[in-house]
Structure formats: structure tokens, C-alpha cells
Amino acid sequence: MAAIVAILLRQDGRPVQDWPFPITLNSTANTLSTICRGILVSIAAEIICQTKWVWYWSDKTASRRMIDLQHFDSGSRGLVGAVKLAKLVLWHSPATLLSVFIIVFSFGMGPFVQQAIKTVGVNQADPHGRASIPVSTALSSKNGGAFFFTTQDFSDGVSTAKPFGSEDYALDPKVRGVAYAATLGTYKGNAQIVPSCTTGNCSFTGFQSGTPQFTVGKEATHASAGICNICLDVTSLIQSEDDPNGTLHKTSYKLSNGMGLERKDAMKISDGDLSWATAVMSPEVLDVSEMALANVTVLSLTSINDTTKKDDQDRLPSIAVSCSIYTCLRSYSGNVLQGELSETVISTNPVYADPEERKEDPVEFLKPKGPNLTTMRHIRKAAAPDYPSIRAPRQCVYEFDNILANALKIFIHQELFNGECTHGIRILELGGGTDFFPECKGNDWISGFWEAGNATTESIEHRFADFTNTFTNELRMGLMPADNGVSVLVTGEAYQLVSFTSIEKQWLVFPIFMVVLEVFLLGWIIARGWWRRDDEAVWKSNILPLLYYTERFRFRGTTGDDFAAWQRLMTTKEMEDGAEDVKVQFSRRGWRQHDDVSLEQMLPPQRNS
């Protein structure tokens, strides 16, 4: 047992591959536990055999049955016999009872030792591995995200430019294409973030603790500039009005911002301020709407009655949702497990566009003066010489330039979220009937908000969330890279799943207890034998005493001499030496001794009185 404990404790907390032998640790422990159990059972059997003689020696009234000899013998030979013996000695021989306990429960030693050995997977950093997640540190027009231009008039052969301040801003075509597809919900580009993780398991450092984070959602590990949205249900502000002439299909549905629908219409989307909805706006929505790129309102008729406005008259249900789209800094918690990125947004914070270069509000941004540091000043040194500069790692500086801000505002206001849809009819197939669909007059990318006539406030909010998430992911994957077209990466640590041996020590308590109990029991038997050495002998499982000392067994109702008073008991060695030359035959009529040898002649000499 000591070898088992020593080996297991040595391997506890070590990698499985550190085991140096061809036979596994489990096989080694199983082999040793089998040997240990065999030793325990054999010792317990010998103790039972010895307590067999004590069972009769300690009897003062000749009340022990002869059949008890058979019970003790069977108890030392097998499990069934041991269980039967326990009933006999339950209140009379504690040593025998404990020996029976050891024999019966020794079968559990192997399973308990095996149960103690566990294998756990532990992530260990791979010094040669690579781990990174792409992020965006800038919403910038520097690398083709957006541009501004001045329209010139070449009529009459004269080039005339618009005056300064009347420039037009436009998004790059690839950015516009992503926005259209993201709005329609059919974008199939790089909307999914693709991390780099050579081992398949990677973690990233938490902002607060500075330690690798293996659990997603506890602490932010990276941040990225992007687009966010916050929506408000303004259905309660819809005013339904019947046509004065009683024409049902001309029932109107209006909002205070001037948007309106008739029964023949399907949906209308428009961008504008939300001052008309302040009565139902929370402080958070109000703050965001004031700096948002766009405040988009969707007014739609629907066939869903549960969460829409519908009065007692025969009017169609209607819903209205206003969503503010704004630039933000998204903080994420993420890791890579088995090759898949798991990422969740921890928080979002609005990001304001950089102020324009104006004399009354001068701003400067100094280039990096080191490999990883950037110096920033929000006010020119000439205007405020004492205003401090801030030096920070480049990856901690997030930008949103004014050119891109203006381009996004114009694009969203004039094109992306501006239009109306009416009910159109299409033929499903030849002879298959017709179906209604939204006819959006060229702005088909907004048709998805109608949800085939089943729009709800939740579905509209989900559409805006999909748009902002898709657009943000595209920014992270390099749609508008900040520095010379190079994507910004947040690096982490790559881990390998290494199997370690873990020993659950509580499972070793029972095997150790069995060994300690056996040692105690054996010590007690040895001590008793030494203490009673003049009166009793250590015969254990030897059967020769039954032949040598048959006359010593006193049967109830008979009398006999007290041989113990004048003759010592032979040891097993003496009996075996004496029986070496004695030849007997067990016949049907009794014992037959050869050469007229008497058993009395083999007894030891009388002790001196």
C-alpha cells in the first residue's frame, strides 16, 4: 500500500506522458492493489485460523460446539464461509470479526484505488503558438473608406468650382455594397470574425485583471470601433385617422414627424431628429440620439396583433420603431475553444467624430514617435501651451474622422434608410396564384423590415442589430483599415490541451484504513500470543493439533485430566518433525498405525514441577 500511495502522489499533477514505464499508471496501481489485497486476505485468514484455537482455549464451560471448527475453517477459505462465521463470532471474538470484515471488504480496494486516478485536461501555453483577434481602431477615410469632392461646372467651357464648405461626401463603393447587403440581411462576406489560433484553444488578457481569461463574459479582453444601435418603440404615438369621405382604404396612420401611411401602403422608413418622441424616450436614448449618425424611424402596417396598435374600428394593426445608429467602442470578452471563436459584448460607449480643422477649434494629432506609442493633443500647443499631451500605445487610440462621419450621415439619410413601400402583387408560378410583396420603388434593401407583412417591434430591432453587427464585423475584418491598409490585431496566448494525472486522495482513505486495521489486528494477535506463550501455542491453520491432542478436547458431560498442568503444548515445527516419520492409514474401522507407534510416544516430555 505504501508503494501505491508513493507512486500516485508522485504522479499527482504531472503530465500523463511523464510516466516513464511501458505499463500504464492504472495497470501498475491495479497490479499493486491486487497484490496488497492478496496479502491482506492471507493474513486475515491466518488470524481466523489462530483465533479458532483461542475460541476453544477461552471456553471455561465446554460450551463450544464441535461444528465451530468447520465454521472457522470455512471462514478462512472463502467469502461465503467468512460471512457465515461473522454470525457465530459477532459478540464473542472481535479479532475474528475484524478479520472477516477485512476478507469481505477487501474486494473494494482495487476499485477504490482505480477511482482515485483521474485524468484532467489542462491548457498550457504553447511558446510557439500564435493567437490574435482582428479589431478596428479607427473609422477612417484614409484608406479608401470615404472621400469628399468638389463639383465643378464646365458649362460654357468655363470651370467653376463650388465655394469652400459646399463639398460633397461619398462612401467608397465597397462600403456601400456592404451596407446595402447588411440591411437586406443577405450579406455573405466576412461578417464572421476569423481569429488566428494555431492550437485551436486561445485566451486573451483581461483589461482589469491583466490575466488570461478562459471564461467568456467575466471581463473585457479586447475592444473595437464600430457601429451600434439603440431602439425605441414609438407605436403609442401613431395617430389613426379615417377618411372624411368614409373610404376605408384611405385610412391614414401618422406620426408627429410627418411620416404617414394609408391602408394601401406597406411601410415607410425615414431619418430625422427625434424631438417629436421625447415623451417616450429614456435619458439614455435621448443622449445617444443627439450625437447619432442617424435616427431612423420605421412605420409599418402588419398582420400581427399581439404587440401592435389596433383600435376597436376596422383598422389594420400598425407599429413604429425609432432606432439611433451611432459610432461606438465595443468592449468584448472572448476566447477560442476547439477552433471556434466565442465572443460576447461586455459594454458599448459612444465615439464622437474628430472635430474638423477650424481656426476657432484647432486640433492636432501627432504621428507616433516610437514603435508602439502615439502622442495626441486635442488643442494646438500654440493656442494652449499648457494643455497636456497623452502618450498611449497605438492600439489604444481609437479614431473616427470627420470626413467618414459626414459621408455616413449623408449616405444613411439620403439612400440607405430612406424610402417607402406599397403592396405589390406577384405571380408565384403558372396557375399557382398570387402573393403580396413590398414594392419599394428601387429601395429594395429596406423590404426586409416588412417581414412579409408580419413585422413586429422585436423583428425591426433585430434587423437594425444585424445591420450594425455585420457592419462592425466587416470593419474589424479590414473594410476600412486604419494604418496603411494593415489590420489591427489583439494578440493572446495559444494553449495546448495537455492531459494531467490528478489523484483524488479521498478515494485512498479506505484502502489505507484496511491496511492499518490489518496491521493493528496482526499486532494484537502477536502480542496476545507472546503474553500467553506458556498456556497457548501458535498453531494457525495447521491441522496436526487435532491429531496430536484429540484427548485434550473435553466433551460436555465427561471428565478428564488437566494435561496442561503437566505437559506443554507442542509447536507446529515439533509436530511436523514428529509426524514426518509416522505412517498412517485412514480405514473405515479407524486409524491404523504402522510399526506399533503410539501418538503418546511423540508427545513432549513432562514439564518439571
CSV table of N, CA and C in Angstrom, one decimal, residues 117-192:
chain,number,residue,atom,x,y,z
A,117,ILE,N,-7.6,7.6,-9.4
A,117,ILE,CA,-6.7,8.1,-10.5
A,117,ILE,C,-7.6,8.8,-11.6
A,118,LYS,N,-7.4,10.0,-11.8
A,118,LYS,CA,-8.2,10.8,-12.8
A,118,LYS,C,-7.2,11.4,-13.8
A,119,THR,N,-7.8,11.7,-15.0
A,119,THR,CA,-7.0,12.4,-16.0
A,119,THR,C,-7.8,13.7,-16.3
A,120,VAL,N,-7.2,14.8,-16.2
A,120,VAL,CA,-7.8,16.1,-16.5
A,120,VAL,C,-7.0,16.8,-17.6
A,121,GLY,N,-7.8,17.6,-18.4
A,121,GLY,CA,-7.2,18.4,-19.4
A,121,GLY,C,-6.8,19.7,-18.9
A,122,VAL,N,-5.6,20.2,-19.1
A,122,VAL,CA,-5.2,21.5,-18.6
A,122,VAL,C,-4.6,22.2,-19.8
A,123,ASN,N,-5.0,23.5,-19.9
A,123,ASN,CA,-4.4,24.3,-21.0
A,123,ASN,C,-3.1,24.8,-20.6
A,124,GLN,N,-2.1,24.5,-21.4
A,124,GLN,CA,-0.7,25.0,-21.2
A,124,GLN,C,-0.4,25.9,-22.4
A,125,ALA,N,0.3,27.0,-22.0
A,125,ALA,CA,0.7,28.0,-23.1
A,125,ALA,C,1.7,27.3,-24.0
A,126,ASP,N,1.5,27.5,-25.3
A,126,ASP,CA,2.4,27.0,-26.3
A,126,ASP,C,3.3,28.1,-26.7
A,127,PRO,N,4.6,28.0,-26.4
A,127,PRO,CA,5.5,29.1,-26.7
A,127,PRO,C,5.7,29.4,-28.2
A,128,HIS,N,5.3,28.4,-29.0
A,128,HIS,CA,5.4,28.6,-30.5
A,128,HIS,C,4.1,28.9,-31.1
A,129,GLY,N,3.0,29.0,-30.4
A,129,GLY,CA,1.7,29.2,-30.9
A,129,GLY,C,1.4,30.7,-31.1
A,130,ARG,N,0.4,31.0,-31.9
A,130,ARG,CA,0.0,32.3,-32.2
A,130,ARG,C,-1.5,32.4,-32.0
A,131,ALA,N,-1.9,33.6,-31.4
A,131,ALA,CA,-3.3,33.8,-31.1
A,131,ALA,C,-3.6,35.3,-31.4
A,132,SER,N,-4.6,35.6,-32.1
A,132,SER,CA,-5.0,37.0,-32.4
A,132,SER,C,-6.4,37.1,-32.8
A,133,ILE,N,-7.0,38.2,-32.6
A,133,ILE,CA,-8.4,38.6,-33.0
A,133,ILE,C,-8.3,39.9,-33.7
A,134,PRO,N,-8.9,40.0,-34.9
A,134,PRO,CA,-8.9,41.3,-35.6
A,134,PRO,C,-9.8,42.3,-34.9
A,135,VAL,N,-9.4,43.6,-34.8
A,135,VAL,CA,-10.3,44.6,-34.3
A,135,VAL,C,-10.1,45.9,-35.2
A,136,SER,N,-10.9,46.8,-35.0
A,136,SER,CA,-10.8,48.1,-35.7
A,136,SER,C,-10.5,49.2,-34.7
A,137,THR,N,-9.4,49.9,-34.9
A,137,THR,CA,-9.1,51.1,-34.0
A,137,THR,C,-9.5,52.4,-34.7
A,138,ALA,N,-10.0,52.4,-35.9
A,138,ALA,CA,-10.3,53.6,-36.5
A,138,ALA,C,-11.5,53.5,-37.5
A,139,LEU,N,-12.4,54.4,-37.5
A,139,LEU,CA,-13.4,54.6,-38.5
A,139,LEU,C,-12.8,55.7,-39.4
A,140,SER,N,-12.1,55.4,-40.4
A,140,SER,CA,-11.3,56.4,-41.1
A,140,SER,C,-11.5,56.3,-42.6
A,141,SER,N,-11.3,57.5,-43.2
A,141,SER,CA,-11.4,57.6,-44.7
A,141,SER,C,-10.0,57.5,-45.3
A,142,LYS,N,-9.0,57.2,-44.5
A,142,LYS,CA,-7.6,57.3,-45.0
A,142,LYS,C,-7.3,56.3,-46.1
A,143,ASN,N,-7.9,55.1,-45.9
A,143,ASN,CA,-7.6,54.0,-46.8
A,143,ASN,C,-8.8,53.6,-47.7
A,144,GLY,N,-9.4,54.6,-48.2
A,144,GLY,CA,-10.5,54.3,-49.2
A,144,GLY,C,-11.9,54.1,-48.5
A,145,GLY,N,-12.0,54.4,-47.2
A,145,GLY,CA,-13.3,54.3,-46.6
A,145,GLY,C,-14.3,55.3,-47.2
A,146,ALA,N,-13.9,56.5,-47.3
A,146,ALA,CA,-14.7,57.6,-47.9
A,146,ALA,C,-13.9,58.7,-48.4
A,147,PHE,N,-14.5,59.5,-49.2
A,147,PHE,CA,-13.8,60.6,-49.8
A,147,PHE,C,-14.7,61.8,-49.9
A,148,PHE,N,-14.2,63.0,-50.1
A,148,PHE,CA,-15.0,64.1,-50.4
A,148,PHE,C,-14.5,64.8,-51.7
A,149,PHE,N,-15.4,65.5,-52.3
A,149,PHE,CA,-15.0,66.0,-53.6
A,149,PHE,C,-15.8,67.3,-53.8
A,150,THR,N,-15.3,68.2,-54.7
A,150,THR,CA,-16.0,69.4,-55.0
A,150,THR,C,-16.5,69.4,-56.5
A,151,THR,N,-17.7,69.6,-56.7
A,151,THR,CA,-18.3,69.6,-58.0
A,151,THR,C,-17.9,70.8,-58.8
A,152,GLN,N,-17.5,70.6,-60.0
A,152,GLN,CA,-17.1,71.8,-60.9
A,152,GLN,C,-18.1,71.8,-62.1
A,153,ASP,N,-18.4,73.0,-62.5
A,153,ASP,CA,-19.3,73.3,-63.6
A,153,ASP,C,-18.5,73.6,-64.8
A,154,PHE,N,-18.6,72.8,-65.9
A,154,PHE,CA,-17.8,73.0,-67.1
A,154,PHE,C,-18.7,73.6,-68.2
A,155,SER,N,-19.8,74.1,-67.9
A,155,SER,CA,-20.7,74.7,-68.9
A,155,SER,C,-20.0,75.9,-69.5
A,156,ASP,N,-20.3,76.1,-70.7
A,156,ASP,CA,-19.8,77.3,-71.5
A,156,ASP,C,-18.3,77.2,-71.5
A,157,GLY,N,-17.7,76.0,-71.2
A,157,GLY,CA,-16.2,75.9,-71.4
A,157,GLY,C,-15.5,76.5,-70.2
A,158,VAL,N,-16.2,76.9,-69.2
A,158,VAL,CA,-15.5,77.5,-68.0
A,158,VAL,C,-15.6,76.6,-66.8
A,159,SER,N,-14.5,76.4,-66.1
A,159,SER,CA,-14.5,75.5,-64.9
A,159,SER,C,-14.8,76.4,-63.7
A,160,THR,N,-15.9,76.1,-63.1
A,160,THR,CA,-16.3,76.9,-61.9
A,160,THR,C,-16.6,75.9,-60.8
A,161,ALA,N,-15.8,76.1,-59.7
A,161,ALA,CA,-15.9,75.2,-58.5
A,161,ALA,C,-16.9,75.8,-57.5
A,162,LYS,N,-17.6,74.9,-56.8
A,162,LYS,CA,-18.4,75.4,-55.7
A,162,LYS,C,-17.6,76.1,-54.6
A,163,PRO,N,-18.1,77.0,-53.9
A,163,PRO,CA,-17.3,77.7,-52.9
A,163,PRO,C,-16.9,76.7,-51.8
A,164,PHE,N,-15.9,77.0,-51.0
A,164,PHE,CA,-15.4,76.2,-49.9
A,164,PHE,C,-16.5,76.0,-48.9
A,165,GLY,N,-16.7,74.7,-48.4
A,165,GLY,CA,-17.7,74.4,-47.5
A,165,GLY,C,-18.9,73.8,-48.1
A,166,SER,N,-19.0,73.7,-49.4
A,166,SER,CA,-20.1,73.1,-50.1
A,166,SER,C,-19.7,71.7,-50.7
A,167,GLU,N,-18.6,71.1,-50.1
A,167,GLU,CA,-18.2,69.8,-50.7
A,167,GLU,C,-19.2,68.7,-50.4
A,168,ASP,N,-19.2,67.7,-51.3
A,168,ASP,CA,-20.0,66.5,-51.2
A,168,ASP,C,-19.1,65.4,-50.6
A,169,TYR,N,-19.7,64.5,-49.8
A,169,TYR,CA,-19.0,63.4,-49.2
A,169,TYR,C,-19.6,62.1,-49.7
A,170,ALA,N,-18.8,61.2,-50.0
A,170,ALA,CA,-19.3,59.9,-50.6
A,170,ALA,C,-18.6,58.7,-50.0
A,171,LEU,N,-19.3,57.6,-49.7
A,171,LEU,CA,-18.6,56.4,-49.3
A,171,LEU,C,-18.0,55.6,-50.4
A,172,ASP,N,-17.0,54.9,-50.1
A,172,ASP,CA,-16.4,54.0,-51.1
A,172,ASP,C,-17.4,53.0,-51.6
A,173,PRO,N,-17.5,52.6,-52.8
A,173,PRO,CA,-18.5,51.6,-53.3
A,173,PRO,C,-18.5,50.3,-52.6
A,174,LYS,N,-17.3,49.8,-52.1
A,174,LYS,CA,-17.3,48.5,-51.4
A,174,LYS,C,-18.0,48.7,-50.0
A,175,VAL,N,-17.9,49.9,-49.4
A,175,VAL,CA,-18.5,50.1,-48.1
A,175,VAL,C,-20.0,50.2,-48.4
A,176,ARG,N,-20.4,50.9,-49.4
A,176,ARG,CA,-21.9,51.0,-49.7
A,176,ARG,C,-22.5,49.6,-50.0
A,177,GLY,N,-21.7,48.8,-50.7
A,177,GLY,CA,-22.2,47.4,-51.0
A,177,GLY,C,-22.5,46.6,-49.8
A,178,VAL,N,-21.5,46.7,-48.8
A,178,VAL,CA,-21.7,46.0,-47.5
A,178,VAL,C,-22.9,46.5,-46.8
A,179,ALA,N,-23.1,47.8,-46.8
A,179,ALA,CA,-24.2,48.4,-46.1
A,179,ALA,C,-25.6,48.0,-46.7
A,180,TYR,N,-25.7,48.0,-48.0
A,180,TYR,CA,-26.9,47.5,-48.6
A,180,TYR,C,-27.2,46.1,-48.3
A,181,ALA,N,-26.2,45.2,-48.4
A,181,ALA,CA,-26.4,43.8,-48.2
A,181,ALA,C,-26.7,43.5,-46.7
A,182,ALA,N,-26.1,44.2,-45.8
A,182,ALA,CA,-26.3,44.1,-44.4
A,182,ALA,C,-27.7,44.5,-44.0
A,183,THR,N,-28.2,45.5,-44.7
A,183,THR,CA,-29.6,46.0,-44.4
A,183,THR,C,-30.6,45.0,-44.9
A,184,LEU,N,-30.4,44.4,-46.1
A,184,LEU,CA,-31.3,43.4,-46.6
A,184,LEU,C,-31.2,42.1,-45.9
A,185,GLY,N,-30.1,41.9,-45.2
A,185,GLY,CA,-29.9,40.6,-44.5
A,185,GLY,C,-29.4,39.5,-45.3
A,186,THR,N,-28.8,39.8,-46.4
A,186,THR,CA,-28.3,38.7,-47.3
A,186,THR,C,-26.8,38.7,-47.5
A,187,TYR,N,-26.1,39.5,-46.6
A,187,TYR,CA,-24.7,39.6,-46.8
A,187,TYR,C,-24.0,38.3,-46.5
A,188,LYS,N,-23.1,37.9,-47.4
A,188,LYS,CA,-22.3,36.7,-47.3
A,188,LYS,C,-20.8,36.9,-47.3
A,189,GLY,N,-20.4,38.0,-46.9
A,189,GLY,CA,-18.9,38.3,-46.9
A,189,GLY,C,-18.3,37.9,-45.6
A,190,ASN,N,-17.4,38.7,-45.1
A,190,ASN,CA,-16.6,38.4,-43.9
A,190,ASN,C,-17.3,38.8,-42.6
A,191,ALA,N,-18.7,38.6,-42.6
A,191,ALA,CA,-19.4,39.1,-41.4
A,191,ALA,C,-19.0,38.3,-40.2
A,192,GLN,N,-18.4,37.1,-40.3
A,192,GLN,CA,-18.0,36.3,-39.2
A,192,GLN,C,-16.5,36.7,-38.9
